[in-house]
Coordinates of C-alpha atoms and ligand atoms in Angstrom, one line a residue:
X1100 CA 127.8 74.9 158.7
X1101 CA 125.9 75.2 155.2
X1102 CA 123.1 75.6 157.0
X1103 CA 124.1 78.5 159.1
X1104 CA 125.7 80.2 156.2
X1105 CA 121.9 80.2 154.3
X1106 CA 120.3 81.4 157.3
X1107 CA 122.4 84.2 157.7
X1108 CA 122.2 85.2 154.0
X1109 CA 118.4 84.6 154.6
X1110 CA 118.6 87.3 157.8
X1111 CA 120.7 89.2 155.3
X1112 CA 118.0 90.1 152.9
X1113 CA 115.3 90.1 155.4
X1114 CA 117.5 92.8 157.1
X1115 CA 117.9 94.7 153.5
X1116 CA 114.3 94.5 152.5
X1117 CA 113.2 96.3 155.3
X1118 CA 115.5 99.0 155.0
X1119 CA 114.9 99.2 151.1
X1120 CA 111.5 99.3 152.3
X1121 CA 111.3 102.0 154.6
X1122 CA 110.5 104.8 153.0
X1123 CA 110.0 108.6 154.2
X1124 CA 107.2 110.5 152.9
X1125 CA 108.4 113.2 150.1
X1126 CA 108.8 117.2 152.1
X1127 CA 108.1 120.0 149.6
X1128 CA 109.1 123.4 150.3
X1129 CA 108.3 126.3 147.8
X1130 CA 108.6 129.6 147.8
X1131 CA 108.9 133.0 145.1
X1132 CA 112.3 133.3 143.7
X1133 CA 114.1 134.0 141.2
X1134 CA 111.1 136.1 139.3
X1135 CA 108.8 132.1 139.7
X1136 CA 108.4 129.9 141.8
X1137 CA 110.6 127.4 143.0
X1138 CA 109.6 123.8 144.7
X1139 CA 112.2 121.7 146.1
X1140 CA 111.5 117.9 147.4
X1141 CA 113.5 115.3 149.4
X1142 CA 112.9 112.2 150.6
X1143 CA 114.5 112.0 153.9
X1144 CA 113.5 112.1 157.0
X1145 CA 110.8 114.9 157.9
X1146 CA 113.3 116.7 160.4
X1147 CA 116.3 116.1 158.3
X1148 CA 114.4 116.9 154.8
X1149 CA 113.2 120.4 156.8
X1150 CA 117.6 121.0 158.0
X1151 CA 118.3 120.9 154.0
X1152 CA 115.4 122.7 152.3
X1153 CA 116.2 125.1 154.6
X1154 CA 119.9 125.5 153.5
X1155 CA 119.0 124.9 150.4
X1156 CA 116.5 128.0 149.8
X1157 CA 119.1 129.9 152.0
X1158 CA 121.8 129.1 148.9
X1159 CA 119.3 130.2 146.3
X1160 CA 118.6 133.6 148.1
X1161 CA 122.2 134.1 148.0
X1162 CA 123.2 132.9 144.7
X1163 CA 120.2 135.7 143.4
X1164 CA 121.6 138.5 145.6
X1165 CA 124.7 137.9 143.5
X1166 CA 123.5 137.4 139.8
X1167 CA 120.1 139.1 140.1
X1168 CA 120.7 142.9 138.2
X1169 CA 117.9 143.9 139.6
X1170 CA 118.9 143.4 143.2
X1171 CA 120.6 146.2 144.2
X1172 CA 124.7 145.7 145.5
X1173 CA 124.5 142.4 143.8
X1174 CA 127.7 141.3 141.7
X1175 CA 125.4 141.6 138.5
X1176 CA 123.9 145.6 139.5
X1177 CA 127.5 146.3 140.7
X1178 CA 129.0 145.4 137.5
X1179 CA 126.1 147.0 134.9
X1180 CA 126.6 150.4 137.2
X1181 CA 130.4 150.5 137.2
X1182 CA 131.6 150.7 133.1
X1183 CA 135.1 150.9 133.1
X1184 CA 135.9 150.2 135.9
X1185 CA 136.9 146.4 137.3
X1186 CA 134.1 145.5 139.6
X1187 CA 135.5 142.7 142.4
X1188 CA 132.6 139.5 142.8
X1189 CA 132.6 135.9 144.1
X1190 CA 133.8 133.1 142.4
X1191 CA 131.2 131.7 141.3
X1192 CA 129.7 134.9 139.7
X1193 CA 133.0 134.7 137.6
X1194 CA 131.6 131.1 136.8
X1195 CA 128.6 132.1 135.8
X1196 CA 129.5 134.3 133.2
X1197 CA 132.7 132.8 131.7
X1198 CA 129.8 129.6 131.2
X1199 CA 127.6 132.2 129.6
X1200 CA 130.0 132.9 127.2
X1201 CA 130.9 129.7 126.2
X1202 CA 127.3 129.6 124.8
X1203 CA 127.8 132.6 123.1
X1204 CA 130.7 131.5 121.1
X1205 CA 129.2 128.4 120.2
X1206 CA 126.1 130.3 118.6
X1207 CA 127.7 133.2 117.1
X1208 CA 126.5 135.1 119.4
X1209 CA 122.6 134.4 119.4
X1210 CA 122.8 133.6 123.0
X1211 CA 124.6 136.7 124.8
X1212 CA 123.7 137.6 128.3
X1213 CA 124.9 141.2 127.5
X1214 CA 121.4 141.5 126.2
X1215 CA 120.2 143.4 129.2
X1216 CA 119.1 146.6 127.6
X1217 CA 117.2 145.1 124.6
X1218 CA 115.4 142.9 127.7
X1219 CA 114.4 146.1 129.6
X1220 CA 113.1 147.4 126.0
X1221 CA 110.3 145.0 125.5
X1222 CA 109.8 144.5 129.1
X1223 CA 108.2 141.1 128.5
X1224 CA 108.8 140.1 132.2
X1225 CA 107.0 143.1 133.8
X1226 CA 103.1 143.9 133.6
X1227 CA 103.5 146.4 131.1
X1228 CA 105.2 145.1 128.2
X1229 CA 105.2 147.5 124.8
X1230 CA 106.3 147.1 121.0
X1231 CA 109.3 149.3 120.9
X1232 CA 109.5 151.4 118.3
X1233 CA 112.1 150.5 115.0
X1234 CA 114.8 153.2 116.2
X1235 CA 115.0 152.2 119.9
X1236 CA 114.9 148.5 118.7
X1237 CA 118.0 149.2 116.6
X1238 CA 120.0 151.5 119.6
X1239 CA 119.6 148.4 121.7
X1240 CA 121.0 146.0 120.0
X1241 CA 124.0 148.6 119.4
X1242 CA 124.3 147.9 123.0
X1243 CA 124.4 144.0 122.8
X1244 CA 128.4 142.2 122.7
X1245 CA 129.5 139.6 124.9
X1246 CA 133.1 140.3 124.1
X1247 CA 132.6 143.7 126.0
X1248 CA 132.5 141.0 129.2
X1249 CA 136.6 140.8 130.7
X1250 CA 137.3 138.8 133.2
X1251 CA 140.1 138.6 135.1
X1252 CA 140.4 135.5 137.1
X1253 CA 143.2 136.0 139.0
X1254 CA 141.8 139.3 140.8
X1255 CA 138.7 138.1 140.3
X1256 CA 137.3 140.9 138.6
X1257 CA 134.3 141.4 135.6
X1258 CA 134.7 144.9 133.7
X1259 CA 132.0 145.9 131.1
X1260 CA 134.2 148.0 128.3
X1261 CA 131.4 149.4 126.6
X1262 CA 129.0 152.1 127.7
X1263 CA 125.0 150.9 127.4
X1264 CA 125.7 147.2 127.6
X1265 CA 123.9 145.3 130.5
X1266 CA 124.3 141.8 131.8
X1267 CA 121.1 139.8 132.2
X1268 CA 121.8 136.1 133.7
X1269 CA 118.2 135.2 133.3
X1270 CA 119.0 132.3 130.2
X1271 CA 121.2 130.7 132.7
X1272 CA 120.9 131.6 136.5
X1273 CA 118.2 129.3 137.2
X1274 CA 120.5 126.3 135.7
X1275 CA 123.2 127.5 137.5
X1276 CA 121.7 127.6 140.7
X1277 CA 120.4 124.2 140.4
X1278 CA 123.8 122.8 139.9
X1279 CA 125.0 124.3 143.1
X1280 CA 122.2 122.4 144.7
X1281 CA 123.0 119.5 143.6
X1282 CA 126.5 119.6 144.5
X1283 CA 125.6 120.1 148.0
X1284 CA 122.9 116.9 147.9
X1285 CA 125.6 114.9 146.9
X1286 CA 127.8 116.2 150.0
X1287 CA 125.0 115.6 151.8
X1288 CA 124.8 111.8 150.7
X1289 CA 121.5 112.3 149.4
X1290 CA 119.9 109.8 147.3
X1291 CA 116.9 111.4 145.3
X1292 CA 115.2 114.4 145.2
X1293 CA 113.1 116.5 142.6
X1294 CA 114.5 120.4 141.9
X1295 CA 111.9 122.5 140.1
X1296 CA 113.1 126.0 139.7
X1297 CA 110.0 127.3 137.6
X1298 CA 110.1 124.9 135.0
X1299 CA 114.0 124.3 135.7
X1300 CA 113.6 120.7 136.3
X1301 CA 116.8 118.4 138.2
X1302 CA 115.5 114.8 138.9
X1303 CA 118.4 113.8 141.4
X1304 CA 118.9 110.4 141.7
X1305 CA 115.8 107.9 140.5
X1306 CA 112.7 107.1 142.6
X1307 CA 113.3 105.7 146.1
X1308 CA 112.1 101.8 144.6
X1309 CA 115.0 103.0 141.7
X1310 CA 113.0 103.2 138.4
X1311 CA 113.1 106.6 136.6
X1312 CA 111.2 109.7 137.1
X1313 CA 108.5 110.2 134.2
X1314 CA 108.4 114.0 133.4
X1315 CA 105.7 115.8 131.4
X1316 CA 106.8 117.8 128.1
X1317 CA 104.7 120.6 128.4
X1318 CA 101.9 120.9 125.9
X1319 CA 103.8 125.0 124.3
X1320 CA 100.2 125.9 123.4
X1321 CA 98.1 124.4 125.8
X1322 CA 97.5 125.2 129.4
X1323 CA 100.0 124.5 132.4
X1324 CA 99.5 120.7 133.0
X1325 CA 98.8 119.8 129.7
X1326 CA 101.5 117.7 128.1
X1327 CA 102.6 116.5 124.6
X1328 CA 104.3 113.2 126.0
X1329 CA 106.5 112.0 128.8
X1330 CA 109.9 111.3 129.4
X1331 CA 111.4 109.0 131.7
X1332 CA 115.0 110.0 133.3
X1333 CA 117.0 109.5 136.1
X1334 CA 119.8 112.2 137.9
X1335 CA 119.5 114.1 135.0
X1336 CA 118.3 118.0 134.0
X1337 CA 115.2 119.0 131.9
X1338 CA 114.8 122.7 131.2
X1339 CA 112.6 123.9 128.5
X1340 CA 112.6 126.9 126.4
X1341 CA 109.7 127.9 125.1
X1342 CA 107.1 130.6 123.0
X1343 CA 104.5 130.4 126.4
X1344 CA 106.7 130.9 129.1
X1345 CA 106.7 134.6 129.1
X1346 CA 105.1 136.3 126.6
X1347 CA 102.3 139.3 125.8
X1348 CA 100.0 139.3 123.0
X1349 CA 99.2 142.1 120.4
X1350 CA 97.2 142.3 117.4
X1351 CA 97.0 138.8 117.0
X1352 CA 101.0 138.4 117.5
X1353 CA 102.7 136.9 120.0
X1354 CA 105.8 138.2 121.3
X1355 CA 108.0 136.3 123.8
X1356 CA 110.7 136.4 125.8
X1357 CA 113.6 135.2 124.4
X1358 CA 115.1 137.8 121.7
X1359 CA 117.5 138.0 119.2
X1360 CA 120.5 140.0 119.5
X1361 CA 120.6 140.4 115.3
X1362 CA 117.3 141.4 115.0
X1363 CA 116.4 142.5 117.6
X1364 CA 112.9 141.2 118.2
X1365 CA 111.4 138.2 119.6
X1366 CA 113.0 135.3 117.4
X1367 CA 110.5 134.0 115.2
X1368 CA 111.2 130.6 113.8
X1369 CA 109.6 127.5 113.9
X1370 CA 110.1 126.4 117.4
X1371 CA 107.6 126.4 119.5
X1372 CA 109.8 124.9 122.4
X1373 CA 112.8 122.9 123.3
X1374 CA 113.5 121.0 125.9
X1375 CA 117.4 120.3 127.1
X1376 CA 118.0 116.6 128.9
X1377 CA 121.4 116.3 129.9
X1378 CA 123.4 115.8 133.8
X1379 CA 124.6 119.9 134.1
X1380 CA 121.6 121.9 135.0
X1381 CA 123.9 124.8 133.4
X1382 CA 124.0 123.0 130.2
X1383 CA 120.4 122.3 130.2
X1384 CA 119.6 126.4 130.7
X1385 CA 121.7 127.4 128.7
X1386 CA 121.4 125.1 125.8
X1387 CA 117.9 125.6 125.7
X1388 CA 117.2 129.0 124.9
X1389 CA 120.8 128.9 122.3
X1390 CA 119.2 126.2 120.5
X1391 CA 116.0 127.5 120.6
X1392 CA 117.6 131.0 118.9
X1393 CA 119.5 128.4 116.4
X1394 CA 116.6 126.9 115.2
X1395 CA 115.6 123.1 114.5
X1396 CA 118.2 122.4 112.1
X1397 CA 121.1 124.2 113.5
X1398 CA 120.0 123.7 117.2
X1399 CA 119.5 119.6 116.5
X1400 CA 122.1 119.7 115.1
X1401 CA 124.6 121.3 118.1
X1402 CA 122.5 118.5 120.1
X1403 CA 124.0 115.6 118.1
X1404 CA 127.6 117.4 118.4
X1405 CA 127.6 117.1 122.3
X1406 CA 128.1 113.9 124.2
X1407 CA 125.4 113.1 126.9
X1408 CA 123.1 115.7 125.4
X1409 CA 119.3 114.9 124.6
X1410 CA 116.7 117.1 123.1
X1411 CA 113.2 117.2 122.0
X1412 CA 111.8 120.2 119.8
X1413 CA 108.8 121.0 119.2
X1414 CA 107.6 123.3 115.9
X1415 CA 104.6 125.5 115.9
X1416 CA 103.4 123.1 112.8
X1417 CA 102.3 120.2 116.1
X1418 CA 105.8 118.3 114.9
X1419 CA 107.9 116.7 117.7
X1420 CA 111.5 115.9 116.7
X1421 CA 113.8 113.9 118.9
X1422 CA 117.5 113.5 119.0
X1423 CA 119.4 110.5 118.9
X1424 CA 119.5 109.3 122.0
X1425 CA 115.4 109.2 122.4
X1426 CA 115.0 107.8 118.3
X1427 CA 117.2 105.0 119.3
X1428 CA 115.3 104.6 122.6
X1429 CA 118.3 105.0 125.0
X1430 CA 116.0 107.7 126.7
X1431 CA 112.4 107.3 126.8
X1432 CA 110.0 109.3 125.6
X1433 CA 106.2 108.7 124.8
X1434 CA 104.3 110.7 123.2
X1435 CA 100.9 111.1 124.3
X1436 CA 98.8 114.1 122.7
X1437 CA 97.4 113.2 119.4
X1438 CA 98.0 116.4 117.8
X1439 CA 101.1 116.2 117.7
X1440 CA 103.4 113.9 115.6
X1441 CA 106.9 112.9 116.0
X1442 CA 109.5 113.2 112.9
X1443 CA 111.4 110.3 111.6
Ligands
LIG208 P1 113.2 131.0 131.2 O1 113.7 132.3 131.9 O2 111.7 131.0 131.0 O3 113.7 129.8 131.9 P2 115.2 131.1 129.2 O4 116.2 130.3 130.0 O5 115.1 130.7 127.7 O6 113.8 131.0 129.7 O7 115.7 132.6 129.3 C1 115.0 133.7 128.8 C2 115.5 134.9 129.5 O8 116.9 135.1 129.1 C3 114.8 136.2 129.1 O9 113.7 136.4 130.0 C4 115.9 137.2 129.2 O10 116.1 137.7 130.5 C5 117.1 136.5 128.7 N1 117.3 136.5 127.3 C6 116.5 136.8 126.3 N2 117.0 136.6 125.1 C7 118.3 136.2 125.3 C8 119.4 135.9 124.5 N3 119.4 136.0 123.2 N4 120.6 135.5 125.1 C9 120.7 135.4 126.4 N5 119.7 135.7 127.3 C10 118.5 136.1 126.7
LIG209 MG1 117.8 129.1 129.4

C-alpha cells in the first residue's frame, strides 16, 4: 500500500513537471497608439496569444477614441467643444477623470489635466514646438483649474464651467488603459504577460519559471537602451516620468513636456526622472509626473505616505534616490551605471 501511495506521488510530480515545463514561446504584437508605440506580449499559446492581442489592441483603440481630445466625437473633444453645457460619456471616461483629480488635490494642483491649452501653447508633442511668448504663457495658465471639471455621476455627465479650459488625459490615459488590460487578463485566467505602452510598463504576473521580471531604469540622459540600474518586480507597474521623453531644445535649454500650471513653463527642478512601482497602472501614471512636478523632497515624500508605493528619482546632479521599500531591499534594485550614485 505504501508503496503505491509513493509511486503515485512520484507520477504526480512527473505529471506536474512536465506541465510546469511546457512552455509557449512569448507572441508580441505592436502597433502606433496612443501618440507611441505600444508592444503587448503573452505567453500562451500562439493561436490563443493571437485571440487576446487582438482584443486587447481592439480595447486600446476604443479607450483612445474616448479620452483622446484630439480624436474627433471622442468623450474628451465632446466635452472641451461643449462649455456649459453637460456632455453625456461612458463610464469609464467619468473614471478617468474623477482619478485625475484625485491627483490634483493631492498636489495642490501641480498635476491638473485641465492643462490642455497651456499643452497646445508649447506644442512639445508636435514637430514644431515654439517658446511662447510671456503674455500668451500667462493667458494660458488663466485657463488652467481642475475644479472647473463637474461630474455628475448619476447622469453621467462631465461639464467644463469655464470658457478656455481644455482637458488633456495624456499624464494618465496610458496608465489607465493598462489597468483595463489587465483586468481583462485576469478574466482571462492569464498567468504572465509584459504591457509596454511607450514606456508604460505592466509586468503581469512573474516569468513563466516564477522569478521576477528585471526592468531597466532608463539612463534620462543617455540614449534609448541605456540604463542607470535594474529593478526586479513581479505583477506590478513601472511608469516613468522624465526630462527626455518629449522634449525640444533651444539655445542651449531644454524644454520638456511636462509643465507647470503656476508657472507656466516646463518645471525646472532637479529631477531628471522618476519612476512609479506600485500594482495600479493608474497610480503609477499619474504619480509620476505629480511627483515629478513636486519635486524630490515633496514627491519622496508623498511616496513614503502611500502604502504599496515604490519610487526611484533620479536628479540632474547623476544622484539616484530610492524610497523605502528598495533601501530596505523589499524591492530590488541594482544600480549599474557608474555615473550615477545612489543617496543614503
Ligand atoms: P508621458 O506622456 O511621456 O508618459 P507623463 O505621464 O508625465 O509623460 O505625461 C505628460 C503629458 O501630460 C504631457 O505630454 C501633457 O499632455 C500632459 N501634462 C503636462 N503637464 C501636465 C500637468 N502639470 N498635469 C497634468 N498633465 C500634464
Ligand atoms: Mg504620467
Amino acid at each position: 500500500m505504501k508503496r503505491l501511495l509513493y509511486l503515485e506521488i512520484f507520477i504526480f510530480l512527473i505529471f506536474t513537471n512536465a506541465c510546469t515545463i511546457k512552455k509557449h514561446e512569448p507572441v508580441t504584437r505592436s502597433d502606433f497608439l496612443l501618440n507611441t508605440i505600444v508592444e503587448l506580449t503573452l505567453f500562451e499559446d500562439e493561436k490563443t496569444s493571437e485571440i487576446m492581442l487582438s482584443d486587447m489592441f481592439t480595447e486600446i483603440r476604443d479607450c483612445e477614441n474616448r479620452y483622446s481630445r484630439y480624436i474627433s466625437g471622442s468623450d474628451i473633444a465632446r466635452i472641451n467643444e461643449n462649455i456649459g453645457v453637460p456632455v453625456s460619456v461612458s463610464k469609464d471616461t467619468i473614471d478617468i477623470i474623477e482619478k485625475s483629480i484625485y491627483f490634483s488635490e493631492i498636489s495642490n494642483g501641480l498635476f491638473d489635466i485641465s492643462i490642455g491649452a497651456l499643452v497646445d501653447l508649447w506644442n512639445i508633442n508636435s514637430d514644431n514646438p515654439r517658446i511662447p511668448q510671456q503674455h500668451e504663457v500667462n493667458a494660458a495658465i488663466q485657463d488652467i483649474d481642475y475644479k472647473e471639471i463637474i461630474l455628475d455621476k448619476e447622469n453621467i455627465t462631465v461639464t467644463l464651467s469655464k470658457s478656455g479650459i481644455l482637458i488633456d488625459t495624456g499624464a494618465i490615459a496610458k496608465g489607465y488603459i493598462t489597468d483595463r488590460l489587465v483586468m481583462y487578463l485576469k478574466e482571462k485566467k492569464v498567468d504572465s504577460a509584459i504591457l509596454n505602452l511607450g514606456g508604460n510598463l505592466y509586468l503581469f504576473g512573474s516569468k513563466k519559471d516564477g522569478s521576477a521580471w528585471n526592468i531597466g531604469i532608463r539612463n534620462p540622459f543617455g540614449y534609448q537602451g541605456d540604463y542607470i540600474g535594474t529593478v526586479s518586480v513581479k505583477n506590478l507597474s513601472i511608469v516613468t516620468s522624465g526630462i527626455y521623453e518629449r522634449y525640444f531644445e533651444a539655445d542651449g535649454i531644454r524644454y520638456h513636456h511636462i509643465l507647470n500650471p503656476m508657472t507656466g513653463y516646463p518645471e525646472n527642478n532637479n529631477l531628471a526622472s522618476v519612476s512609479i512601482i506600485t500594482e495600479s497602472s493608474t497610480t503609477a501614471d499619474g504619480l509620476s509626473t505629480t511627483t515629478f512636478l513636486l519635486g524630490l523632497k515633496d514627491g519622496m515624500a508623498l511616496v513614503e505616505e502611500l502604502d504599496g508605493v515604490e519610487a526611484i528619482m533620479v536628479t540632474r546632479d547623476k544622484k539616484v534616490y530610492l524610497s523605502s521599500g528598495i533601501k530596505n531591499g523589499e524591492m530590488r534594485f541594482k544600480l549599474t551605471n557608474e555615473e550615477y550614485t545612489i543617496t543614503k
